[in-house]
Coordinates of C-alpha atoms in Angstrom, one line a residue:
X1 CA 40.9 -46.3 97.8
X2 CA 37.2 -45.7 98.1
X3 CA 35.4 -46.9 101.3
X4 CA 31.9 -45.6 101.2
X5 CA 29.5 -43.9 98.7
X6 CA 26.2 -42.3 99.9
X7 CA 23.8 -41.1 97.2
X8 CA 20.7 -39.2 97.9
X9 CA 18.0 -37.8 95.6
X10 CA 20.1 -38.2 92.5
X11 CA 18.0 -38.9 89.3
X12 CA 16.4 -42.3 89.9
X13 CA 18.2 -43.0 93.2
X14 CA 16.3 -41.8 96.3
X15 CA 18.8 -43.1 98.8
X16 CA 21.5 -45.8 98.7
X17 CA 24.8 -46.6 100.3
X18 CA 27.7 -48.7 98.8
X19 CA 30.5 -50.0 101.0
X20 CA 33.7 -50.6 99.1
X21 CA 36.6 -52.8 100.1
X22 CA 39.8 -54.1 98.5
X23 CA 39.5 -56.4 95.5
X24 CA 37.2 -56.7 92.5
X25 CA 33.7 -55.0 92.7
X26 CA 31.1 -55.7 90.0
X27 CA 27.8 -53.9 89.4
X28 CA 25.2 -55.8 87.4
X29 CA 21.6 -55.2 86.5
X30 CA 19.3 -55.0 83.5
X31 CA 19.6 -52.2 80.9
X32 CA 18.4 -48.9 82.3
X33 CA 18.5 -50.0 85.9
X34 CA 21.0 -47.3 86.7
X35 CA 24.4 -49.0 86.8
X36 CA 26.1 -46.2 85.0
X37 CA 24.5 -43.7 87.4
X38 CA 26.9 -45.0 90.0
X39 CA 29.9 -44.3 87.7
X40 CA 28.4 -40.9 86.9
X41 CA 28.3 -40.0 90.5
X42 CA 32.0 -41.0 91.0
X43 CA 32.8 -38.8 87.9
X44 CA 31.1 -35.7 89.3
X45 CA 34.4 -34.1 90.3
X46 CA 35.6 -34.5 86.6
X47 CA 32.5 -32.9 85.1
X48 CA 32.7 -29.5 83.4
X49 CA 29.5 -28.5 85.1
X50 CA 26.8 -30.1 87.2
X51 CA 23.3 -28.8 86.8
X52 CA 20.0 -29.2 88.6
X53 CA 18.7 -31.7 86.0
X54 CA 20.2 -34.5 88.1
X55 CA 18.2 -33.6 91.2
X56 CA 15.6 -36.3 92.0
X57 CA 12.0 -35.9 93.0
X58 CA 12.5 -36.6 96.7
X59 CA 13.9 -33.2 97.7
X60 CA 15.4 -29.8 96.6
X61 CA 19.0 -31.1 96.6
X62 CA 21.0 -34.0 95.4
X63 CA 23.5 -35.0 98.1
X64 CA 26.6 -37.1 97.6
X65 CA 29.1 -38.3 100.3
X66 CA 32.3 -40.2 99.4
X67 CA 34.7 -41.6 102.0
X68 CA 38.1 -42.6 100.8
X69 CA 41.8 -42.5 101.6
X70 CA 45.1 -41.7 100.1
X71 CA 48.8 -41.6 101.2
X72 CA 47.9 -38.8 103.6
X73 CA 45.1 -40.6 105.4
X74 CA 41.3 -40.7 105.4
X75 CA 39.1 -38.1 103.7
X76 CA 35.5 -37.2 103.0
X77 CA 34.1 -35.5 99.9
X78 CA 30.6 -33.9 100.2
X79 CA 28.8 -32.7 97.0
X80 CA 25.5 -30.8 97.2
X81 CA 23.7 -30.0 94.0
X82 CA 20.9 -27.4 94.3
X83 CA 18.9 -25.6 91.6
X84 CA 21.2 -22.5 91.6
X85 CA 24.5 -23.9 92.9
X86 CA 26.7 -26.9 93.2
X87 CA 29.2 -27.0 96.1
X88 CA 32.2 -29.3 96.8
X89 CA 33.5 -29.7 100.3
X90 CA 36.7 -31.8 101.0
X91 CA 37.3 -32.6 104.7
X92 CA 34.9 -29.8 105.8
X93 CA 36.7 -27.2 103.6
X94 CA 35.2 -25.8 100.4
X95 CA 37.2 -26.7 97.3
X96 CA 37.1 -25.1 93.8
X97 CA 36.0 -27.5 91.0
X98 CA 39.3 -27.0 89.1
X99 CA 41.4 -28.0 92.2
X100 CA 39.1 -30.9 93.0
X101 CA 39.3 -32.2 89.4
X102 CA 43.1 -32.2 89.6
X103 CA 43.1 -33.9 93.0
X104 CA 40.4 -36.5 92.0
X105 CA 42.6 -37.6 89.1
X106 CA 45.1 -38.9 91.7
X107 CA 42.4 -40.9 93.4
X108 CA 40.3 -42.5 90.6
X109 CA 40.8 -43.6 87.0
X110 CA 37.5 -44.1 85.2
X111 CA 36.9 -45.8 81.9
X112 CA 33.5 -44.8 80.8
X113 CA 31.7 -45.9 77.7
X114 CA 32.9 -42.8 75.9
X115 CA 36.6 -43.5 76.6
X116 CA 37.1 -45.4 73.4
X117 CA 37.4 -41.9 71.8
X118 CA 41.0 -41.9 73.2
X119 CA 41.9 -44.5 70.6
X120 CA 40.5 -42.5 67.7
X121 CA 42.8 -40.1 66.0
X122 CA 45.8 -38.6 67.7
X123 CA 46.7 -40.8 70.8
X124 CA 49.4 -38.6 72.3
X125 CA 47.2 -38.2 75.4
X126 CA 47.4 -42.0 76.0
X127 CA 51.1 -42.1 75.3
X128 CA 52.0 -39.3 77.6
X129 CA 50.3 -41.0 80.5
X130 CA 53.0 -43.7 80.4
X131 CA 55.9 -41.4 81.0
X132 CA 58.2 -41.9 84.0
X133 CA 58.8 -39.0 86.4
X134 CA 62.0 -38.0 84.5
X135 CA 60.2 -38.3 81.1
X136 CA 57.2 -36.3 82.5
X137 CA 59.6 -33.6 83.6
X138 CA 60.6 -33.1 79.9
X139 CA 56.9 -32.8 79.0
X140 CA 56.3 -30.3 81.9
X141 CA 59.3 -28.2 80.7
X142 CA 57.9 -28.1 77.2
X143 CA 54.5 -27.1 78.5
X144 CA 56.1 -24.2 80.4
X145 CA 58.2 -22.9 77.5
X146 CA 55.4 -23.3 75.0
X147 CA 53.0 -21.4 77.3
X148 CA 55.5 -18.6 77.6
X149 CA 56.0 -18.6 73.8
X150 CA 52.3 -18.6 73.2
X151 CA 51.7 -15.8 75.6
X152 CA 54.4 -13.7 73.9
X153 CA 52.8 -14.5 70.5
X154 CA 49.4 -13.3 71.7
X155 CA 50.9 -10.2 73.2
X156 CA 52.6 -9.4 69.8
X157 CA 49.3 -10.0 68.0
X158 CA 47.5 -7.5 70.2
X159 CA 50.4 -5.0 69.6
X160 CA 50.2 -5.5 65.9
X161 CA 46.5 -4.5 66.0
X162 CA 47.6 -1.1 67.4
X163 CA 50.2 -0.4 64.7
X164 CA 48.7 1.5 61.7
X165 CA 49.6 1.2 58.1
X166 CA 50.8 4.4 56.3
X167 CA 47.4 4.7 54.7
X168 CA 45.7 4.3 58.0
X169 CA 47.9 6.9 59.6
X170 CA 47.0 9.4 56.9
X171 CA 43.3 8.6 57.2
X172 CA 43.1 8.8 61.0
X173 CA 45.5 11.8 61.0
X174 CA 43.0 13.7 58.8
X175 CA 40.1 12.8 61.2
X176 CA 42.1 13.9 64.2
X177 CA 43.0 17.2 62.6
X178 CA 39.4 17.8 61.7
X179 CA 38.1 17.1 65.2
X180 CA 40.9 19.0 66.9
X181 CA 40.2 22.1 64.7
X182 CA 36.6 22.1 66.0
X183 CA 37.9 22.7 69.6
X184 CA 35.0 20.8 71.1
X185 CA 34.0 21.1 74.7
X186 CA 31.7 18.9 76.7
X187 CA 28.1 20.2 77.0
X188 CA 28.6 23.1 74.5
X189 CA 25.9 21.7 72.2
X190 CA 23.3 21.8 75.0
X191 CA 24.5 25.2 76.2
X192 CA 24.3 26.6 72.7
X193 CA 20.8 25.4 72.2
X194 CA 19.8 27.0 75.5
X195 CA 21.3 30.4 74.4
X196 CA 19.6 30.1 71.0
X197 CA 16.3 29.4 72.6
X198 CA 16.7 32.4 74.9
X199 CA 17.5 34.7 72.0
X200 CA 14.6 33.5 69.9
X201 CA 12.1 33.8 72.8
X202 CA 13.4 37.3 73.9
X203 CA 10.4 39.3 72.7
X204 CA 7.9 37.0 74.3
X205 CA 10.0 37.1 77.5
X206 CA 10.1 40.9 77.5
X207 CA 6.4 41.2 77.0
X208 CA 5.6 39.0 79.9
X209 CA 8.0 41.0 82.1
X210 CA 6.4 44.2 81.1
X211 CA 3.0 42.8 81.9
X212 CA 4.1 41.7 85.3
X213 CA 5.6 45.1 86.1
X214 CA 2.4 46.9 85.0
X215 CA 0.3 44.7 87.4
X216 CA 2.8 45.3 90.2
X217 CA 2.6 49.1 89.6
X218 CA -1.2 48.8 89.7
X219 CA -0.9 46.9 92.9
X220 CA 1.4 49.5 94.5
X221 CA -1.1 52.3 93.5
X222 CA -4.0 50.3 95.0
X223 CA -2.1 49.7 98.3
X224 CA -1.2 53.5 98.5
X225 CA -4.9 54.4 97.9
X226 CA -6.0 52.0 100.6
X227 CA -3.4 53.5 103.0
X228 CA -4.7 57.0 102.4
X229 CA -8.3 55.9 103.1
X230 CA -7.1 54.1 106.2
X231 CA -5.4 57.3 107.4
X232 CA -8.6 59.2 106.9
X233 CA -10.5 56.7 108.9
X234 CA -7.9 56.8 111.6
X235 CA -8.3 60.6 112.0
X236 CA -11.9 59.8 113.0
X237 CA -10.8 57.0 115.4
X238 CA -7.4 57.6 117.1
X239 CA -7.4 54.1 118.6
X240 CA -7.5 52.5 115.1
X241 CA -4.2 50.8 114.3
X242 CA -3.1 48.8 111.2
X243 CA -0.6 51.1 109.5
X244 CA 2.1 48.4 109.8
X245 CA 0.1 46.1 107.5
X246 CA 0.2 48.6 104.7
X247 CA 3.9 49.3 105.3
X248 CA 4.6 45.6 105.0
X249 CA 2.6 45.2 101.8
X250 CA 4.2 48.2 100.2
X251 CA 7.7 46.9 101.1
X252 CA 6.9 43.4 99.7
X253 CA 5.5 44.8 96.5
X254 CA 8.5 47.1 96.1
X255 CA 11.0 44.2 96.7
X256 CA 9.3 42.0 94.2
X257 CA 9.3 44.8 91.6
X258 CA 13.0 45.5 92.3
X259 CA 14.0 41.8 92.0
X260 CA 12.2 41.5 88.7
X261 CA 13.7 44.7 87.3
X262 CA 17.1 43.6 88.5
X263 CA 16.8 40.2 86.8
X264 CA 15.5 41.7 83.6
X265 CA 18.2 44.4 83.4
X266 CA 21.0 41.8 84.1
X267 CA 19.8 39.2 81.6
X268 CA 22.4 38.7 78.9
X269 CA 20.1 38.4 75.9
X270 CA 22.1 37.3 72.8
X271 CA 21.8 39.7 69.9
X272 CA 21.4 38.8 66.3
X273 CA 25.1 38.6 65.6
X274 CA 25.7 36.2 68.6
X275 CA 22.7 34.1 67.5
X276 CA 24.3 33.7 64.0
X277 CA 27.6 32.6 65.6
X278 CA 25.8 30.1 67.8
X279 CA 23.8 28.7 64.9
X280 CA 27.0 28.2 62.9
X281 CA 28.7 26.5 65.8
X282 CA 25.8 24.1 66.4
X283 CA 25.8 23.2 62.7
X284 CA 29.5 22.3 62.8
X285 CA 29.0 20.1 65.8
X286 CA 26.0 18.4 64.3
X287 CA 27.9 17.8 61.1
X288 CA 30.8 16.1 63.0
X289 CA 28.3 14.0 65.1
X290 CA 26.6 12.8 61.9
X291 CA 29.9 12.1 60.1
X292 CA 31.5 10.1 62.9
X293 CA 28.2 8.6 64.2
X294 CA 29.0 9.7 67.8
X295 CA 27.5 12.0 70.4
X296 CA 29.6 14.9 71.6
X297 CA 31.1 13.1 74.6
X298 CA 31.9 10.1 72.5
X299 CA 33.4 12.3 69.8
X300 CA 35.7 14.0 72.3
X301 CA 36.7 10.6 73.6
X302 CA 37.4 9.4 70.0
X303 CA 39.6 12.5 69.5
X304 CA 41.6 11.6 72.6
X305 CA 42.0 8.0 71.6
X306 CA 43.1 8.9 68.1
X307 CA 45.6 11.3 69.6
X308 CA 47.0 8.6 71.9
X309 CA 47.1 6.0 69.2
X310 CA 48.8 8.1 66.6
X311 CA 51.2 9.6 69.1
X312 CA 52.4 6.2 70.2
X313 CA 53.0 4.5 66.8
X314 CA 56.8 4.8 67.1
X315 CA 56.6 3.3 70.7
X316 CA 54.5 0.4 69.4
X317 CA 56.9 -0.4 66.6
X318 CA 59.9 -0.3 69.0
X319 CA 58.1 -2.6 71.4
X320 CA 57.1 -5.0 68.6
X321 CA 60.7 -5.2 67.4
X322 CA 61.9 -6.0 71.0
X323 CA 59.2 -8.7 71.4
X324 CA 60.1 -10.1 68.0
X325 CA 63.7 -10.6 69.1
X326 CA 62.5 -12.3 72.3
X327 CA 60.1 -14.5 70.2
X328 CA 62.9 -15.7 68.1
X329 CA 64.8 -16.8 71.1
X330 CA 61.8 -18.5 72.7
X331 CA 60.9 -20.2 69.4
X332 CA 64.3 -21.8 69.3
X333 CA 63.9 -22.9 72.9
X334 CA 60.5 -24.4 72.0
X335 CA 61.9 -26.2 69.0
X336 CA 64.8 -27.7 71.0
X337 CA 62.6 -29.0 73.9
X338 CA 60.0 -30.2 71.4
X339 CA 62.7 -32.3 69.7
X340 CA 63.8 -33.6 73.1
X341 CA 60.2 -34.5 73.9
X342 CA 59.8 -36.3 70.6
X343 CA 62.8 -38.5 71.5
X344 CA 61.2 -39.2 74.9
X345 CA 57.9 -40.2 73.3
X346 CA 59.7 -42.6 70.9
X347 CA 61.2 -44.4 74.0
X348 CA 57.9 -44.5 75.8
X349 CA 56.1 -45.9 72.7
X350 CA 58.7 -48.7 72.3
X351 CA 58.3 -49.6 76.0
X352 CA 54.5 -49.5 75.9
X353 CA 54.3 -51.7 72.8
X354 CA 56.2 -54.5 74.6
X355 CA 53.8 -54.2 77.6
X356 CA 50.7 -54.3 75.4
X357 CA 51.8 -57.3 73.5
X358 CA 52.3 -59.2 76.8
X359 CA 48.8 -58.5 77.9
X360 CA 47.3 -59.3 74.5
X361 CA 48.3 -63.0 74.8
X362 CA 46.2 -63.3 77.9
X363 CA 43.3 -61.6 76.2
X364 CA 43.2 -64.2 73.4
X365 CA 45.0 -62.0 70.8
X366 CA 48.4 -63.7 70.9
X367 CA 49.3 -62.7 67.4
X368 CA 48.5 -59.0 67.9
X369 CA 51.4 -56.7 67.0
X370 CA 51.7 -53.0 67.7
X371 CA 53.8 -50.4 65.8
X372 CA 54.1 -46.8 67.0
X373 CA 53.4 -44.4 64.2
X374 CA 54.8 -40.9 64.6
X375 CA 54.3 -37.9 62.2
X376 CA 56.1 -34.7 62.6
X377 CA 54.2 -31.4 62.4
X378 CA 55.5 -28.5 60.4
X379 CA 55.9 -26.5 63.6
X380 CA 55.4 -27.3 67.3
X381 CA 52.0 -26.6 68.9
X382 CA 50.7 -27.0 72.4
X383 CA 51.3 -30.8 72.3
X384 CA 54.7 -30.6 70.6
X385 CA 55.9 -31.7 67.2
X386 CA 54.3 -35.2 67.2
X387 CA 51.2 -36.8 65.9
X388 CA 50.9 -40.3 67.2
X389 CA 48.8 -43.4 67.0
X390 CA 49.2 -47.1 67.4
X391 CA 49.0 -49.2 64.3
X392 CA 48.0 -52.8 64.9
X393 CA 47.5 -56.1 63.2
X394 CA 45.8 -59.0 64.9
X395 CA 46.5 -61.7 62.3
X396 CA 49.8 -62.8 61.0
X397 CA 50.4 -61.6 57.4
X398 CA 47.8 -58.9 57.5
X399 CA 48.6 -55.2 57.1
X400 CA 49.0 -52.8 60.1
X401 CA 46.2 -50.4 60.4
X402 CA 44.6 -47.9 62.8
X403 CA 42.8 -49.2 65.9
X404 CA 39.6 -47.6 64.7
X405 CA 39.4 -50.4 62.1
X406 CA 39.3 -53.1 64.6
X407 CA 36.1 -54.8 65.8
X408 CA 34.4 -53.6 69.0
X409 CA 35.7 -56.7 71.0
X410 CA 39.2 -56.2 69.8
X411 CA 39.1 -52.5 70.7
X412 CA 37.8 -53.4 74.2
X413 CA 40.6 -55.7 74.8
X414 CA 43.2 -53.2 73.7
X415 CA 41.6 -50.6 76.0
X416 CA 41.8 -52.9 79.0
X417 CA 45.4 -53.8 78.2
X418 CA 46.3 -50.0 78.1
X419 CA 44.6 -49.5 81.5
X420 CA 46.5 -52.5 82.9
X421 CA 49.8 -51.3 81.6
X422 CA 49.0 -47.7 82.8
X423 CA 48.4 -49.1 86.3
X424 CA 51.9 -50.3 86.6
X425 CA 53.2 -46.7 86.2
X426 CA 50.5 -45.0 88.2
X427 CA 49.9 -44.3 91.9
X428 CA 46.2 -44.3 91.4
X429 CA 44.6 -46.9 93.7
X430 CA 41.1 -47.2 92.3
X431 CA 40.1 -48.1 88.7
X432 CA 36.5 -48.0 87.5
X433 CA 35.5 -49.8 84.2
X434 CA 32.1 -49.0 82.8
X435 CA 31.3 -51.8 80.3
X436 CA 34.8 -52.1 79.0
X437 CA 33.8 -55.6 78.0
X438 CA 31.4 -54.3 75.4
X439 CA 31.5 -56.3 72.2
X440 CA 33.0 -59.5 73.7
X441 CA 31.6 -62.7 75.0
X442 CA 32.5 -66.3 76.0
X443 CA 36.1 -67.1 76.8
X444 CA 37.3 -63.6 75.8
X445 CA 35.0 -62.1 78.4
X446 CA 36.4 -64.5 80.9
X447 CA 40.0 -63.5 80.0
X448 CA 39.1 -59.8 80.4
X449 CA 37.5 -60.5 83.8
X450 CA 40.7 -62.4 84.9
X451 CA 42.8 -59.5 83.9
X452 CA 40.6 -57.1 85.9
X453 CA 40.8 -59.5 88.8
X454 CA 44.6 -59.5 88.5
X455 CA 44.6 -55.7 88.5
X456 CA 42.4 -55.9 91.7
X457 CA 45.2 -57.7 93.5
X458 CA 47.1 -54.4 93.6
X459 CA 44.4 -51.9 93.0
X460 CA 40.8 -51.5 93.9
X461 CA 38.6 -52.3 90.8
X462 CA 35.0 -51.3 90.2
X463 CA 33.4 -52.7 87.0
X464 CA 29.9 -52.4 85.4
X465 CA 29.0 -55.3 83.2
X466 CA 26.2 -57.3 81.6
X467 CA 28.2 -60.4 81.3
X468 CA 27.9 -63.3 83.8
X469 CA 31.5 -64.4 82.9
X470 CA 32.8 -61.1 84.4
X471 CA 30.4 -60.9 87.3
X472 CA 31.2 -64.5 88.4
X473 CA 34.7 -63.5 89.2
X474 CA 33.7 -60.6 91.5
X475 CA 35.0 -60.4 95.1
X476 CA 32.0 -58.1 95.8
X477 CA 28.9 -58.3 93.7
X478 CA 26.2 -55.6 93.6
X479 CA 22.8 -55.7 91.9
X480 CA 21.4 -52.4 90.7
X481 CA 17.6 -52.9 90.6
X482 CA 14.8 -50.8 89.3
X483 CA 11.4 -50.7 91.1
X484 CA 8.0 -49.2 90.3
X485 CA 5.7 -47.9 93.0
X486 CA 2.7 -45.5 92.6
X487 CA 3.6 -44.8 88.9
X488 CA 7.1 -43.8 90.0
X489 CA 10.5 -45.4 89.1
X490 CA 13.5 -45.7 91.4
X491 CA 16.8 -47.5 91.5
X492 CA 18.6 -49.2 94.5
X493 CA 21.9 -51.0 94.9
X494 CA 22.0 -54.2 96.8
X495 CA 25.0 -56.2 97.9
X496 CA 24.8 -59.9 96.9
X497 CA 26.2 -61.8 99.9
X498 CA 24.8 -65.3 99.8
X499 CA 25.9 -68.0 97.3
X500 CA 22.2 -68.7 96.4
X501 CA 21.4 -65.1 95.8
X502 CA 24.5 -64.8 93.7
X503 CA 23.4 -67.7 91.5
X504 CA 20.0 -66.2 91.1
X505 CA 21.1 -62.7 90.0
X506 CA 23.8 -64.1 87.7
X507 CA 21.2 -66.4 86.2
X508 CA 19.0 -63.4 85.4
X509 CA 21.8 -62.1 83.3
X510 CA 21.2 -65.2 81.1
X511 CA 17.4 -65.4 81.3
X512 CA 14.4 -63.6 82.8
X513 CA 13.5 -66.8 84.5
X514 CA 16.6 -68.7 85.8
X515 CA 16.4 -72.4 85.7
X516 CA 18.6 -75.5 86.3
X517 CA 20.5 -74.8 83.1
X518 CA 21.3 -71.2 84.0
X519 CA 22.2 -72.2 87.5
X520 CA 24.5 -74.9 86.3
X521 CA 26.2 -72.5 83.9
X522 CA 26.7 -70.0 86.7
X523 CA 28.2 -72.6 88.9
X524 CA 30.5 -73.7 86.2
X525 CA 31.7 -70.1 85.8
X526 CA 32.6 -69.9 89.5
X527 CA 34.3 -73.3 89.4
X528 CA 36.3 -72.2 86.4
X529 CA 37.4 -69.0 88.2

């Protein structure tokens, strides 16, 4: 059961707190005031994603706190919505959205304005929610065996993609043979280009080496001449030193000339014959690269992949045969449990029809009759063998037809009856109805309110409505009000506690300016309740 909801900086709500108790809670307010925002906040754990668009203008984060309890005791859920991240924390421990969604379904059942889609088309989702524990065990067993079958089927599909037809084997075999015959090696195209460039530039290279050697010889001769002149000078002045300088220069020049000659003599310059071989090899590699639209490393990888794929064809076919035998066994198991599940659903539908017809009398559709309509699929899928929907007629003598052909008010009453029936088989303690009374008025609205009030005797009920007939029966009445300040709009939630205040806000559901007539009508509603 919910106990407290704190909302901060969420869309139009700057800050508000709602205290919940046992019984029937009703939220009222003019259109656009923000009533459904409260429901949206309670539904955040169910959302596929929560983005920054819900952050209000009063801060960088939207902050939600929910206090509630279950069979294990009291709990607190904290939700923080920032521009880049939404976090969920349950009892001071982070919780993943998927886990929270599953847990929140055990706490709260919400009927939003979009939930009428449940009654359009296949209604198996509705039917399965009315299963007992033993009946649900059959559904769980089917889900398990079908998931195993589906997983096996996907595995076989992936394996089939690897098995080549005879034509494909010939085609890829030819490609592999052609690439293998080339004996490709990583980097050989770059190495070949380097050797080719060296051979073509050899004459220029040799000329530059000869020029350097000539200059080095000239330098050696110059140093030798300078040394002779220095010796002549030294004979005139015995104290003159410096011969070590010349020795060092002569040695350095000699070393440089030797290193250059050594490098030149050891250079392996490709001759014309080798250059022809290199050019032919590079042409072959370039032809393969163009043909297969791959660079050399990718071409080598493609060769290895082809070799692996072609070499494992027999293994793939053996594995596929093994899986096919297993699939046949699993398929028979799926069919057997699907048939069992269909029988369970027949029983559930018969039981549910009786429950719904009992509620319809109190909702002013006493002649309404339901017939479960099952169709069998050609083969079982994730939901089983069944397609299901309720057929209904609301008038004696008329034909049975789909719920989608009913009026909005009739559909609303059926939806409420389904929720009421579901409550009897559910452990959920809080039910929220967002305008489930749409399309009804007058005494029908009163009957729907009475049924929600009856539900609230065993469960906590929160309802959003525009109808004073519903709001008049609330144990706890809240007014969602919009205000305008400094060209800004905000919404707040106010508990209506006094009888006078209650008459005023209910009167405003009837008229912008409540008067004696509206007050009298509101009082009559309360007296009738």
